[in-house]
Coordinates of C-alpha atoms in Angstrom, one line a residue:
X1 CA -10.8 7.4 -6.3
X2 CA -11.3 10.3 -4.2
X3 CA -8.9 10.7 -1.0
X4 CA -9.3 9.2 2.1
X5 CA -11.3 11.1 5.0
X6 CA -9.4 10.9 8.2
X7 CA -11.9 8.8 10.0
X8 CA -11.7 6.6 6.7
X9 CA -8.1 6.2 7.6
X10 CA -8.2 5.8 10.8
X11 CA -10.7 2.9 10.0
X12 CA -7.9 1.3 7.6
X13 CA -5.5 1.6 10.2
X14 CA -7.0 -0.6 12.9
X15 CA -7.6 -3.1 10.3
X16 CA -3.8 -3.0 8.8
X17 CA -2.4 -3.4 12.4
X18 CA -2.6 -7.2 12.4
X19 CA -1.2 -7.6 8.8
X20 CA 2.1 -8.6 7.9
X21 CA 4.1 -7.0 5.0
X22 CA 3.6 -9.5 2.2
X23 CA 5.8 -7.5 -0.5
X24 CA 9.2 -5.7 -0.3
X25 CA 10.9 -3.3 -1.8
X26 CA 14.5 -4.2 -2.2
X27 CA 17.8 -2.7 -4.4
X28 CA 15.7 -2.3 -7.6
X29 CA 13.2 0.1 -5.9
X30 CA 9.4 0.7 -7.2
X31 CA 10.2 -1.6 -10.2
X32 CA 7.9 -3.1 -12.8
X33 CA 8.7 -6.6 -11.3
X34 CA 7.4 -4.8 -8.0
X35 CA 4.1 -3.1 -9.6
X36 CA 3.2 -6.3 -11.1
X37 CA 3.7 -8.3 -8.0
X38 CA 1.8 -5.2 -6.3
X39 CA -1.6 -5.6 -8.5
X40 CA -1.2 -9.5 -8.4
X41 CA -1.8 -9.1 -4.8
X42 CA -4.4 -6.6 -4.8
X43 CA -6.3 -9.0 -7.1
X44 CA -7.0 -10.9 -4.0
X45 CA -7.1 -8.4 -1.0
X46 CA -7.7 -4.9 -0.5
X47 CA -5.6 -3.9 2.3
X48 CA -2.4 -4.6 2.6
X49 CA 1.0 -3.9 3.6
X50 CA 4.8 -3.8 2.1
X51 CA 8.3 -3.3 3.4
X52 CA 11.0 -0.9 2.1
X53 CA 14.2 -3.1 2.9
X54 CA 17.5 -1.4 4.2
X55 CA 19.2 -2.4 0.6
X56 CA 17.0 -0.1 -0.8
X57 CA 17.8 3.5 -1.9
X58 CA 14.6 5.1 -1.2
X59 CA 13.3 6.2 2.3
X60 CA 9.6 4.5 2.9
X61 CA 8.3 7.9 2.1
X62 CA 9.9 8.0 -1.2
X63 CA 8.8 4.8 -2.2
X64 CA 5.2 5.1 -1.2
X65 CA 5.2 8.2 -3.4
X66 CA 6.4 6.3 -5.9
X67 CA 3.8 3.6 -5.3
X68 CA 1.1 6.6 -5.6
X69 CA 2.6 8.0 -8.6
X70 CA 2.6 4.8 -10.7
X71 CA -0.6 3.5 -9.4
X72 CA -3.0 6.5 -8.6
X73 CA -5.9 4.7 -7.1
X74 CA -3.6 3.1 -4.7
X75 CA -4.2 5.0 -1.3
X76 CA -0.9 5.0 1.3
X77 CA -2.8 4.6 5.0
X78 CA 0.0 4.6 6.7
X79 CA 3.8 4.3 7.1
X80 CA 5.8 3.5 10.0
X81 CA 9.1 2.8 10.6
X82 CA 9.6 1.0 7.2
X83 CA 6.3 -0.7 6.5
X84 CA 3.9 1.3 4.8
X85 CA -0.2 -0.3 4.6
X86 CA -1.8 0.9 1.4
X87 CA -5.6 0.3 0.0
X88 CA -7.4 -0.5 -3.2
X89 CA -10.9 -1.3 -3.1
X90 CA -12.2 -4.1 -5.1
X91 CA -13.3 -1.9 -8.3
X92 CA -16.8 -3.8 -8.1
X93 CA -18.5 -4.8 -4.7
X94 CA -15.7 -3.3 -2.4
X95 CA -15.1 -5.9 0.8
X96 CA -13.9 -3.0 3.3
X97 CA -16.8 -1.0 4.3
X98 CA -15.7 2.9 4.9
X99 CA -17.5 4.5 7.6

């Protein structure tokens, strides 16, 4: 997947904001327990939005590179604070339009 334009971004932003995190990262870190329970989710949605909790040893930063390393086509949108919304599209029939 190619990377995100900033307009594209800004886009997936403005839709994130309402979201809740639905998946933390906790003392294990970016485990396989955590990628599995990170592509069971994006099964069902495109856009959405996990927490790095302050038991964990990695920064937000760290773990979101993480995230991108193990799962390229995963996109990191955003990260404040520590939440951190991240995008996959459906690969067929994508729900989020891009502009």
């Amino acid at each position: 997947m190619p990377h995100l334009t900033s307009r594209q971004r800004a886009h997936l932003r403005s839709l994130a904001h309402p979201l809740k995190p639905i998946l933390q990262v906790g003392t294990e870190g970016v485990s396989e327990a955590f990628l599995t329970s990170l592509d069971e989710a994006f099964r069902n949605r495109e856009l959405l939005k996990i927490r790095v909790l302050d038991t964990c040893d990695l920064t937000l930063k760290e773990a979101a590179s993480a995230i991108s390393e193990h799962r390229p086509e995963v996109e990191v949108v955003q990260t404040i604070g520590h939440v951190a919304a991240l995008y996959r599209p459906f690969p067929e029939d994508p729900e989020i339009e891009l502009p």
